[in-house]
CSV table of C-alpha atoms and ligand atoms in Angstrom, one decimal:
chain,number,residue,atom,x,y,z
A,285,MET,CA,30.3,-16.7,92.4
A,286,LYS,CA,33.8,-16.7,90.7
A,287,THR,CA,34.2,-13.3,90.8
A,288,LEU,CA,34.9,-12.8,94.3
A,289,PRO,CA,38.3,-14.4,94.8
A,290,PHE,CA,39.1,-12.7,91.2
A,291,LEU,CA,39.0,-9.0,93.2
A,292,VAL,CA,40.0,-10.6,96.2
A,293,SER,CA,43.6,-11.8,94.1
A,294,LEU,CA,43.2,-8.2,92.2
A,295,PHE,CA,43.0,-6.4,95.8
A,296,PHE,CA,45.7,-7.9,96.8
A,297,LEU,CA,48.0,-7.7,93.6
A,298,PHE,CA,47.3,-3.3,93.8
A,299,SER,CA,47.8,-3.7,97.4
A,300,CYS,CA,51.3,-5.1,96.5
A,301,PHE,CA,51.7,-2.5,94.0
A,302,LEU,CA,51.1,0.0,96.1
A,303,SER,CA,53.2,-1.0,98.6
A,304,LEU,CA,56.2,-1.3,96.6
A,305,VAL,CA,55.9,2.1,94.9
A,306,PHE,CA,55.7,3.5,98.5
A,307,SER,CA,58.0,1.9,100.1
A,308,LEU,CA,60.2,2.9,96.9
A,309,ASP,CA,59.8,6.4,97.8
A,310,ASP,CA,60.2,6.0,101.5
A,311,LEU,CA,63.0,4.1,101.8
A,312,PRO,CA,66.3,5.0,99.6
A,313,MET,CA,66.5,8.6,100.0
A,314,GLN,CA,66.2,10.3,103.7
A,315,CYS,CA,67.9,13.4,103.9
A,316,LEU,CA,71.3,13.3,105.9
A,317,ASP,CA,71.4,16.3,108.7
A,318,TYR,CA,74.6,17.6,107.6
A,319,GLN,CA,73.5,17.6,104.0
A,320,ARG,CA,70.2,19.6,104.8
A,321,SER,CA,71.9,22.0,106.7
A,322,SER,CA,74.0,22.8,104.1
A,323,LEU,CA,70.9,23.5,101.8
A,324,LEU,CA,69.3,25.3,104.9
A,325,GLN,CA,72.2,27.5,105.1
A,326,LEU,CA,72.2,28.2,101.1
A,327,GLN,CA,68.9,29.1,101.2
A,328,HIS,CA,69.5,31.6,103.7
A,329,ASP,CA,72.1,33.1,102.0
A,330,LEU,CA,70.2,33.7,98.7
A,331,TYR,CA,67.7,36.1,97.7
A,332,TYR,CA,65.3,36.5,94.9
A,333,SER,CA,66.4,39.4,92.9
A,334,PRO,CA,64.7,40.1,89.7
A,335,ASN,CA,66.3,42.8,87.8
A,336,PHE,CA,69.2,42.6,90.3
A,337,THR,CA,67.2,44.2,93.0
A,338,PHE,CA,66.6,42.7,96.1
A,339,SER,CA,63.4,41.5,96.4
A,340,SER,CA,62.5,38.9,98.7
A,341,LYS,CA,64.5,35.9,100.8
A,342,PHE,CA,64.6,33.1,98.6
A,343,GLU,CA,61.8,30.3,100.0
A,344,LEU,CA,62.1,27.7,97.7
A,345,TRP,CA,62.1,25.3,100.3
A,346,ASP,CA,59.9,24.0,102.9
A,347,VAL,CA,61.8,22.8,106.1
A,348,LYS,CA,59.4,20.4,107.2
A,349,THR,CA,60.0,17.9,104.1
A,350,ASP,CA,62.3,15.9,103.4
A,351,CYS,CA,65.2,17.6,101.6
A,352,CYS,CA,65.8,15.1,99.3
A,353,TRP,CA,62.4,15.5,97.6
A,354,TRP,CA,62.9,19.6,97.3
A,355,GLU,CA,62.6,21.1,93.8
A,356,GLY,CA,66.2,20.8,92.2
A,357,VAL,CA,67.6,18.3,94.7
A,358,THR,CA,68.8,15.1,93.9
A,359,CYS,CA,70.1,12.4,96.1
A,360,ASP,CA,71.7,9.1,96.0
A,361,ALA,CA,70.2,6.1,98.0
A,362,PHE,CA,72.2,7.1,100.7
A,363,GLY,CA,71.0,10.4,101.0
A,364,HIS,CA,73.8,12.3,99.8
A,365,VAL,CA,72.9,15.6,97.8
A,366,ILE,CA,74.2,14.9,94.3
A,367,GLY,CA,72.4,16.9,91.7
A,368,LEU,CA,71.2,20.4,92.4
A,369,ASP,CA,69.6,22.9,89.8
A,370,LEU,CA,68.8,26.3,90.7
A,371,SER,CA,68.7,27.3,86.8
A,372,TYR,CA,66.8,30.3,85.9
A,373,LYS,CA,65.5,31.2,89.8
A,374,ASN,CA,66.5,35.0,89.4
A,375,ILE,CA,69.1,34.4,92.6
A,376,SER,CA,71.6,36.5,93.5
A,377,GLY,CA,73.7,36.0,97.0
A,378,SER,CA,76.1,33.6,97.9
A,379,PHE,CA,76.5,30.3,97.3
A,380,ASP,CA,79.5,28.8,99.5
A,381,SER,CA,77.5,26.4,101.0
A,382,ILE,CA,77.1,24.3,97.9
A,383,PHE,CA,80.8,23.4,98.4
A,384,ASP,CA,79.8,21.7,101.3
A,385,LEU,CA,77.9,19.1,99.4
A,386,HIS,CA,81.1,17.0,98.5
A,387,HIS,CA,79.1,14.4,97.0
A,388,LEU,CA,77.8,16.4,94.2
A,389,GLN,CA,77.6,15.2,90.6
A,390,HIS,CA,75.4,17.8,88.8
A,391,LEU,CA,75.2,21.2,89.2
A,392,ASN,CA,73.5,23.9,87.4
A,393,LEU,CA,73.0,27.3,88.4
A,394,ALA,CA,72.7,28.7,85.0
A,395,GLY,CA,70.2,31.7,84.4
A,396,ASN,CA,70.8,34.0,87.4
A,397,ASN,CA,71.7,37.4,88.6
A,398,PHE,CA,74.8,36.5,90.7
A,399,ASN,CA,77.1,39.7,89.1
A,400,THR,CA,79.9,38.6,90.9
A,401,THR,CA,83.4,36.9,90.1
A,402,LEU,CA,84.0,33.1,90.8
A,403,LEU,CA,86.9,33.6,92.7
A,404,SER,CA,86.3,32.8,96.1
A,405,TYR,CA,84.4,29.6,96.0
A,406,GLY,CA,85.5,26.2,96.3
A,407,PHE,CA,85.4,24.4,93.0
A,408,ASP,CA,88.1,21.9,94.0
A,409,LYS,CA,85.7,20.7,96.9
A,410,LEU,CA,83.6,19.0,94.7
A,411,PRO,CA,85.6,16.2,93.2
A,412,ASN,CA,83.0,13.9,91.9
A,413,LEU,CA,81.2,16.7,89.6
A,414,THR,CA,80.2,15.4,86.5
A,415,HIS,CA,78.3,18.4,85.2
A,416,LEU,CA,78.6,22.0,85.8
A,417,ASN,CA,76.8,24.2,84.5
A,418,LEU,CA,77.1,28.2,85.2
A,419,SER,CA,75.7,30.0,81.9
A,420,SER,CA,74.2,33.0,81.9
A,421,SER,CA,74.3,33.9,85.4
A,422,CYS,CA,75.8,37.5,85.2
A,423,PHE,CA,79.7,36.5,86.2
A,424,HIS,CA,82.7,38.1,85.2
A,425,GLY,CA,86.5,38.4,85.8
A,426,GLN,CA,89.1,35.6,85.9
A,427,ILE,CA,87.6,31.7,85.6
A,428,PRO,CA,89.2,30.4,89.2
A,429,VAL,CA,92.2,28.0,88.2
A,430,LYS,CA,89.9,25.3,90.9
A,431,ILE,CA,87.6,24.6,88.3
A,432,SER,CA,90.7,22.8,86.2
A,433,PHE,CA,90.9,20.6,89.2
A,434,LEU,CA,87.4,18.9,88.1
A,435,THR,CA,89.4,15.7,86.4
A,436,ARG,CA,85.7,13.9,86.4
A,437,LEU,CA,83.7,16.9,84.4
A,438,VAL,CA,81.9,15.2,81.3
A,439,SER,CA,80.1,18.8,80.6
A,440,LEU,CA,81.3,22.4,81.5
A,441,ASP,CA,79.0,25.7,80.5
A,442,LEU,CA,80.6,28.6,81.4
A,443,SER,CA,78.7,30.5,78.5
A,444,ASN,CA,77.0,34.1,77.6
A,445,GLN,CA,77.2,35.2,81.2
A,446,ASP,CA,75.8,39.2,79.2
A,447,ASP,CA,72.9,37.5,78.6
A,448,CYS,CA,71.0,38.6,81.9
A,449,TYR,CA,72.2,42.1,81.7
A,450,ARG,CA,71.3,42.1,78.3
A,451,ILE,CA,67.4,41.3,79.4
A,452,TYR,CA,68.1,43.9,82.2
A,453,TYR,CA,69.0,46.5,80.1
A,454,HIS,CA,66.7,45.9,77.4
A,455,PHE,CA,64.1,46.5,80.1
A,456,LEU,CA,65.6,50.1,80.5
A,457,ASP,CA,65.7,50.6,76.8
A,458,PRO,CA,62.9,53.0,75.9
A,459,HIS,CA,63.1,51.7,72.7
A,460,ASN,CA,62.7,48.0,74.1
A,461,GLY,CA,64.6,46.1,72.1
A,462,ILE,CA,67.6,46.9,69.8
A,463,TYR,CA,70.8,47.8,72.2
A,464,ASP,CA,73.2,50.5,71.1
A,465,ASP,CA,76.5,48.5,71.6
A,466,ASP,CA,78.7,51.9,71.9
A,467,LEU,CA,76.6,52.3,75.0
A,468,LEU,CA,77.4,49.3,76.4
A,469,PRO,CA,77.1,49.5,80.2
A,470,TYR,CA,79.9,48.5,82.5
A,471,GLU,CA,78.9,44.9,83.3
A,472,LEU,CA,78.9,44.0,79.5
A,473,GLN,CA,82.3,45.4,78.7
A,474,ARG,CA,84.1,42.5,81.5
A,475,PRO,CA,82.9,39.2,80.6
A,476,LEU,CA,84.6,35.9,82.1
A,477,LYS,CA,87.9,35.5,80.8
A,478,LEU,CA,91.0,32.9,80.4
A,479,GLU,CA,94.2,34.7,80.9
A,480,ASN,CA,95.7,33.3,84.5
A,481,PRO,CA,94.7,30.7,84.2
A,482,ASP,CA,95.1,30.3,80.5
A,483,PHE,CA,92.8,28.1,78.4
A,484,LYS,CA,95.5,25.3,78.4
A,485,THR,CA,95.5,25.3,82.1
A,486,LEU,CA,91.9,24.8,82.3
A,487,ILE,CA,91.4,22.2,80.1
A,488,LYS,CA,94.4,20.1,80.1
A,489,ASN,CA,93.4,17.8,82.8
A,490,LEU,CA,89.5,17.6,81.9
A,491,ARG,CA,89.9,14.8,79.3
A,492,ASN,CA,86.5,13.6,79.9
A,493,LEU,CA,84.9,16.4,78.5
A,494,THR,CA,82.2,15.7,76.0
A,495,GLU,CA,80.5,18.8,76.0
A,496,LEU,CA,82.1,22.2,76.4
A,497,ASN,CA,80.5,25.4,75.7
A,498,LEU,CA,82.9,28.7,76.3
A,499,ASP,CA,80.8,31.2,74.1
A,500,GLY,CA,81.5,34.9,75.0
A,501,VAL,CA,84.6,33.9,77.4
A,502,ASP,CA,87.1,35.9,76.7
A,503,ILE,CA,90.3,33.9,75.0
A,504,SER,CA,92.2,36.3,73.4
A,505,PHE,CA,95.2,35.9,75.5
A,506,HIS,CA,97.7,33.5,74.2
A,507,SER,CA,94.8,32.6,71.9
A,508,ILE,CA,96.9,31.2,69.1
A,509,LYS,CA,97.1,27.5,70.5
A,510,TRP,CA,93.4,27.1,71.2
A,511,CYS,CA,93.0,25.0,68.4
A,512,LYS,CA,95.7,22.4,68.8
A,513,THR,CA,95.5,22.1,72.5
A,514,THR,CA,91.8,21.2,71.9
A,515,SER,CA,92.3,18.5,69.4
A,516,LEU,CA,95.4,16.9,71.6
A,517,VAL,CA,93.8,17.3,74.7
A,518,LEU,CA,89.6,16.8,74.7
A,519,SER,CA,89.5,13.5,72.3
A,520,LYS,CA,86.0,12.9,73.8
A,521,LEU,CA,84.3,16.1,73.0
A,522,GLN,CA,81.6,16.0,70.9
A,523,VAL,CA,80.2,19.4,71.2
A,524,LEU,CA,82.3,22.4,71.5
A,525,ARG,CA,81.2,26.1,71.4
A,526,MET,CA,83.4,28.5,71.4
A,527,SER,CA,81.6,31.7,69.7
A,528,ASN,CA,82.7,35.4,70.2
A,529,CYS,CA,85.9,34.3,72.2
A,530,GLY,CA,88.3,36.3,70.3
A,531,LEU,CA,90.2,33.2,69.3
A,532,LYS,CA,92.3,33.7,66.3
A,533,GLY,CA,93.3,31.5,63.3
A,534,PRO,CA,93.9,29.8,61.6
A,535,LEU,CA,91.7,26.6,62.3
A,536,CYS,CA,94.2,23.8,62.9
A,537,SER,CA,94.5,20.6,61.1
A,538,SER,CA,94.4,18.5,64.2
A,539,LEU,CA,90.8,19.2,64.7
A,540,SER,CA,90.3,15.9,62.9
A,541,LYS,CA,91.3,14.1,65.9
A,542,LEU,CA,88.4,14.7,67.7
A,543,ALA,CA,86.6,11.6,66.3
A,544,PHE,CA,82.9,12.1,68.1
A,545,LEU,CA,82.7,15.7,67.3
A,546,SER,CA,79.3,16.5,65.8
A,547,LYS,CA,78.5,20.2,66.9
A,548,LEU,CA,81.1,22.7,65.6
A,549,PHE,CA,80.5,26.4,67.1
A,550,LEU,CA,83.1,29.1,66.6
A,551,GLY,CA,81.4,32.0,64.9
A,552,GLY,CA,82.6,35.4,65.7
A,553,ASN,CA,86.1,34.7,65.9
A,554,PRO,CA,88.9,36.1,63.6
A,555,ILE,CA,89.5,32.9,62.6
A,556,SER,CA,89.8,34.0,58.5
A,557,SER,CA,91.2,30.5,56.9
A,558,LEU,CA,90.4,26.8,57.1
A,559,PRO,CA,92.8,24.4,57.1
A,560,PRO,CA,93.2,22.1,53.8
A,561,ASN,CA,91.6,19.2,55.4
A,562,PHE,CA,88.5,21.0,56.4
A,563,LEU,CA,86.2,18.4,54.2
A,564,GLU,CA,87.7,15.6,56.8
A,565,ILE,CA,87.1,18.0,59.8
A,566,SER,CA,83.4,18.4,58.7
A,567,SER,CA,82.5,15.0,57.5
A,568,ARG,CA,81.6,14.1,61.1
A,569,LEU,CA,79.8,17.5,61.8
A,570,VAL,CA,75.8,17.6,62.3
A,571,SER,CA,75.8,21.6,62.9
A,572,LEU,CA,78.6,23.6,62.2
A,573,SER,CA,78.8,27.7,62.3
A,574,LEU,CA,81.5,29.8,61.1
A,575,ALA,CA,79.5,33.1,61.0
A,576,ASN,CA,81.2,36.2,61.8
A,577,CYS,CA,84.9,34.4,61.6
A,578,GLY,CA,86.3,37.0,58.5
A,579,LEU,CA,86.4,34.2,56.1
A,580,SER,CA,87.6,34.7,51.9
A,581,GLY,CA,87.8,32.9,49.3
A,582,TYR,CA,85.6,30.0,48.2
A,583,PHE,CA,84.1,27.8,50.6
A,584,PRO,CA,84.8,24.1,50.0
A,585,THR,CA,81.0,23.1,48.2
A,586,GLU,CA,81.3,19.6,49.1
A,587,ILE,CA,80.9,20.4,52.8
A,588,LEU,CA,77.2,21.1,52.0
A,589,LEU,CA,76.8,17.6,50.2
A,590,LEU,CA,78.1,16.0,53.6
A,591,PRO,CA,75.8,13.0,54.7
A,592,LYS,CA,75.4,14.0,58.3
A,593,ILE,CA,75.4,17.5,58.3
A,594,GLN,CA,72.1,19.5,59.2
A,595,SER,CA,72.8,22.9,59.6
A,596,ILE,CA,75.5,25.6,58.3
A,597,ASP,CA,76.0,28.9,59.2
A,598,LEU,CA,78.3,30.9,57.4
A,599,SER,CA,76.7,34.3,57.8
A,600,ALA,CA,78.4,37.8,57.8
A,601,ASN,CA,81.9,36.6,56.2
A,602,TYR,CA,81.6,39.3,53.4
A,603,ASP,CA,84.5,38.3,51.3
A,604,LEU,CA,83.5,34.4,51.6
A,605,MET,CA,82.1,33.0,48.2
A,606,VAL,CA,79.6,29.9,48.4
A,607,GLU,CA,79.0,27.7,45.1
A,608,PHE,CA,75.7,25.8,45.2
A,609,PRO,CA,75.9,22.1,44.4
A,610,GLU,CA,73.0,20.3,42.8
A,611,PHE,CA,71.3,19.0,46.2
A,612,PRO,CA,70.6,15.4,46.0
A,613,SER,CA,67.3,14.3,47.7
A,614,SER,CA,68.8,12.9,50.3
A,615,SER,CA,70.3,15.6,51.9
A,616,ALA,CA,70.4,15.9,55.6
A,617,LEU,CA,70.4,19.5,55.4
A,618,ARG,CA,67.7,22.0,57.0
A,619,ILE,CA,69.4,25.1,57.7
A,620,LEU,CA,71.8,27.3,55.5
A,621,SER,CA,72.5,30.2,56.7
A,622,LEU,CA,74.5,32.6,53.9
A,623,SER,CA,73.4,36.6,54.7
A,624,GLY,CA,75.6,38.0,54.5
A,625,THR,CA,78.1,36.4,51.8
A,626,TYR,CA,78.8,36.9,48.5
A,627,PHE,CA,77.8,34.4,45.4
A,628,GLY,CA,79.0,35.2,42.1
A,629,GLY,CA,77.4,32.8,39.9
A,630,LYS,CA,74.0,32.1,39.3
A,631,VAL,CA,71.5,30.2,41.5
A,632,PRO,CA,71.0,26.8,40.0
A,633,GLU,CA,67.5,25.7,39.1
A,634,SER,CA,67.4,23.1,41.4
A,635,ILE,CA,68.5,25.1,44.7
A,636,ALA,CA,65.7,27.2,44.2
A,637,SER,CA,62.8,24.6,43.8
A,638,GLU,CA,64.7,22.3,46.6
A,639,ALA,CA,64.6,25.7,49.0
A,640,GLU,CA,61.2,25.8,48.5
A,641,LEU,CA,60.3,22.2,48.6
A,642,ARG,CA,62.2,22.8,52.2
A,643,ILE,CA,60.2,25.8,53.2
A,644,LYS,CA,57.2,23.6,52.3
A,645,GLU,CA,58.3,20.7,54.7
A,646,LEU,CA,58.7,22.9,57.4
A,647,ALA,CA,55.2,24.5,57.3
A,648,LYS,CA,54.4,20.6,57.4
A,649,SER,CA,56.6,19.1,60.2
A,650,PHE,CA,56.7,21.8,62.7
A,651,MET,CA,60.2,22.4,63.1
A,652,PRO,CA,61.2,25.2,64.5
A,653,ALA,CA,63.7,27.6,63.2
A,654,ILE,CA,64.7,26.2,59.8
A,655,PHE,CA,65.9,29.3,57.6
A,656,TRP,CA,66.9,29.4,54.1
A,657,ILE,CA,68.8,32.5,53.5
A,658,LEU,CA,69.6,32.9,50.3
A,659,CYS,CA,71.4,35.9,49.8
A,660,ILE,CA,72.7,36.6,46.2
B,901,NAG,C1,61.8,44.4,85.9
B,901,NAG,O1,61.7,45.7,85.7
B,901,NAG,C2,60.7,46.3,84.9
B,901,NAG,C3,60.7,47.3,84.6
B,901,NAG,O2,62.0,48.3,84.7
B,901,NAG,C4,59.7,46.1,85.3
B,901,NAG,O3,58.7,46.2,84.3
B,901,NAG,C5,59.2,44.3,85.6
B,901,NAG,O4,58.2,44.3,86.3
B,901,NAG,C6,60.1,44.0,86.9
B,901,NAG,N1,60.4,42.4,87.0
B,901,NAG,C7,60.2,42.0,87.7
B,901,NAG,C8,60.1,40.5,88.2
B,901,NAG,O5,60.4,43.0,89.1
B,902,NAG,C1,63.0,36.3,86.5
B,902,NAG,O1,63.2,38.0,86.1
B,902,NAG,C2,62.7,38.4,84.9
B,902,NAG,C3,62.9,39.7,84.7
B,902,NAG,O2,62.4,40.5,85.5
B,902,NAG,C4,61.2,37.9,85.0
B,902,NAG,O3,61.0,37.9,83.6
B,902,NAG,C5,61.0,36.5,85.1
B,902,NAG,O4,59.8,35.9,85.0
B,902,NAG,C6,61.7,35.6,86.4
B,902,NAG,N1,61.2,34.6,86.4
B,902,NAG,C7,61.5,34.0,87.8
B,902,NAG,C8,61.3,32.7,88.0
B,902,NAG,O5,61.4,34.9,89.2
B,903,NAG,C1,77.0,45.0,89.2
B,903,NAG,O1,77.8,45.0,90.6
B,903,NAG,C2,78.7,46.0,90.7
B,903,NAG,C3,79.1,46.0,91.9
B,903,NAG,O2,80.2,45.2,91.8
B,903,NAG,C4,77.2,47.2,90.4
B,903,NAG,O3,78.0,48.5,90.1
B,903,NAG,C5,76.4,46.9,89.5
B,903,NAG,O4,75.4,48.2,89.3
B,903,NAG,C6,76.0,45.5,89.7
B,903,NAG,N1,75.1,45.3,88.2
B,903,NAG,C7,73.9,45.5,88.3
B,903,NAG,C8,73.2,45.1,87.2
B,903,NAG,O5,72.8,45.5,89.4
B,904,NAG,C1,83.0,9.9,94.3
B,904,NAG,O1,82.8,8.6,93.5
B,904,NAG,C2,83.5,7.7,94.1
B,904,NAG,C3,83.6,6.7,92.9
B,904,NAG,O2,82.4,6.9,92.5
B,904,NAG,C4,83.3,7.5,95.4
B,904,NAG,O3,83.8,6.2,95.6
B,904,NAG,C5,83.2,8.7,96.4
B,904,NAG,O4,83.2,7.9,98.0
B,904,NAG,C6,82.6,9.6,96.2
B,904,NAG,N1,82.9,10.5,96.9
B,904,NAG,C7,82.1,11.5,97.4
B,904,NAG,C8,82.5,12.8,98.1
B,904,NAG,O5,80.6,11.3,97.0
B,905,NAG,C1,87.0,9.3,82.6
B,905,NAG,O1,86.2,8.2,82.0
B,905,NAG,C2,86.5,7.1,82.1
B,905,NAG,C3,85.2,6.0,81.6
B,905,NAG,O2,84.0,6.7,81.8
B,905,NAG,C4,86.4,6.5,83.1
B,905,NAG,O3,86.6,5.4,83.7
B,905,NAG,C5,87.6,7.4,83.9
B,905,NAG,O4,87.4,7.2,85.4
B,905,NAG,C6,86.8,9.1,83.9
B,905,NAG,N1,88.1,9.9,84.4
B,905,NAG,C7,88.0,10.4,85.7
B,905,NAG,C8,89.1,11.5,85.6
B,905,NAG,O5,87.1,11.0,86.0
B,906,NAG,C1,73.0,24.8,81.2
B,906,NAG,O1,71.7,25.0,81.6
B,906,NAG,C2,70.6,25.5,80.5
B,906,NAG,C3,69.7,26.3,81.1
B,906,NAG,O2,68.9,25.0,82.1
B,906,NAG,C4,70.7,24.6,79.6
B,906,NAG,O3,69.7,25.5,78.7
B,906,NAG,C5,72.0,24.4,78.7
B,906,NAG,O4,71.7,23.9,77.7
B,906,NAG,C6,72.8,23.7,79.8
B,906,NAG,N1,74.2,23.7,79.4
B,906,NAG,C7,74.8,22.2,79.0
B,906,NAG,C8,76.0,22.1,78.6
B,906,NAG,O5,74.1,21.6,79.1
């Protein structure tokens, strides 16, 4: 007898919950017509192009449904498109219509096959953009000055434009793998570059950046001051990736001003020497890569013992000497890459066992990619 009222109230509770869920779904985001037509124009101008050949129209979105629910589209409560993620869709073509979506905050076009320059695009029409990701999409030529007007940017990724060409030429390579760099095709010889505007002009107003990834962008032009400029302007930086940019050294001592820097990747640049306060700079770091930087002499051993550091890559510095300390059991270090460096002394007993221990830990914890490459 008592179960009936219980069931009835349960039913009401449930329907209440359902209507709440559905009203939350229905209510806030409804596609605004002018936003929808920009997206439709975009879909019309793009095409699906795996291997850089026109394959079919780009048909990601069902025109009969609300555009705020389309794959990769995010709206705010008013129905303005504030996020667009078209990463890894193998698309080519023109994306001019994106710049009619003036409310955009997040834009990700990474991993596509654009094979074009960025110069014709109106980045300055997206004043509220906080996240811009154009990595690995085969863009080349000068980085447009309009990107430097995006003063709200928190994250900017223009890295590794040649990735998609490499994937493409990998398919053409009969040996299916190792590519002979002397035979680089034309596309791989013209990366994105910063000349005019130069690096300083690009970043000088982007003071809110916490993450900057310019791996593979050619910054060799006027490259000496890059370090000071970065340290003085980008005070909120947490992650700095500028590998293979043609940056010249020495690394500057003012990097210590970057109080939040935790990841620093500068491999493949002819940096050649470290500042005297490099230990202080490194003390906040979780990851450090200075692979193939032409470093020589002794690497400061204390850095291997810093309590926060988890990963250090010093490989391919052929005149660099690294002396192993006694690692405490509390060491956070998980990855130490030293292939192609010189170690003149003897590996202490403790290292060998420590390394072994860690490799065993690896097997247990399923952590991906933990390398101990000890080259003697
Ligand atoms: C790309 O080209 C390779 C050979 O050139 C082919 O095997 C592969 O299927 C192509 N991929 C697509 C998605 O068309
Ligand atoms: C993009 O193209 C590559 C190479 O042809 C293929 O391996 C991949 O599956 C494609 N991805 C999509 C989402 O079409
Ligand atoms: C990229 O575009 C250029 C023309 O600007 C063309 O010559 C080249 O073949 C294209 N690359 C690929 C991989 O389609
Ligand atoms: C940009 O953001 C500001 C403050 O958040 C807001 O007032 C303004 O309407 C936004 N502009 C656009 C075009 O979204
Ligand atoms: C930078 O970030 C701060 C704090 O988040 C914010 O108040 C300020 O408006 C931002 N500056 C720009 C130019 O967006
Ligand atoms: C850019 O997008 C790619 C693909 O989604 C992602 O792997 C990468 O981490 C992104 N970059 C940043 C700085 O978030």
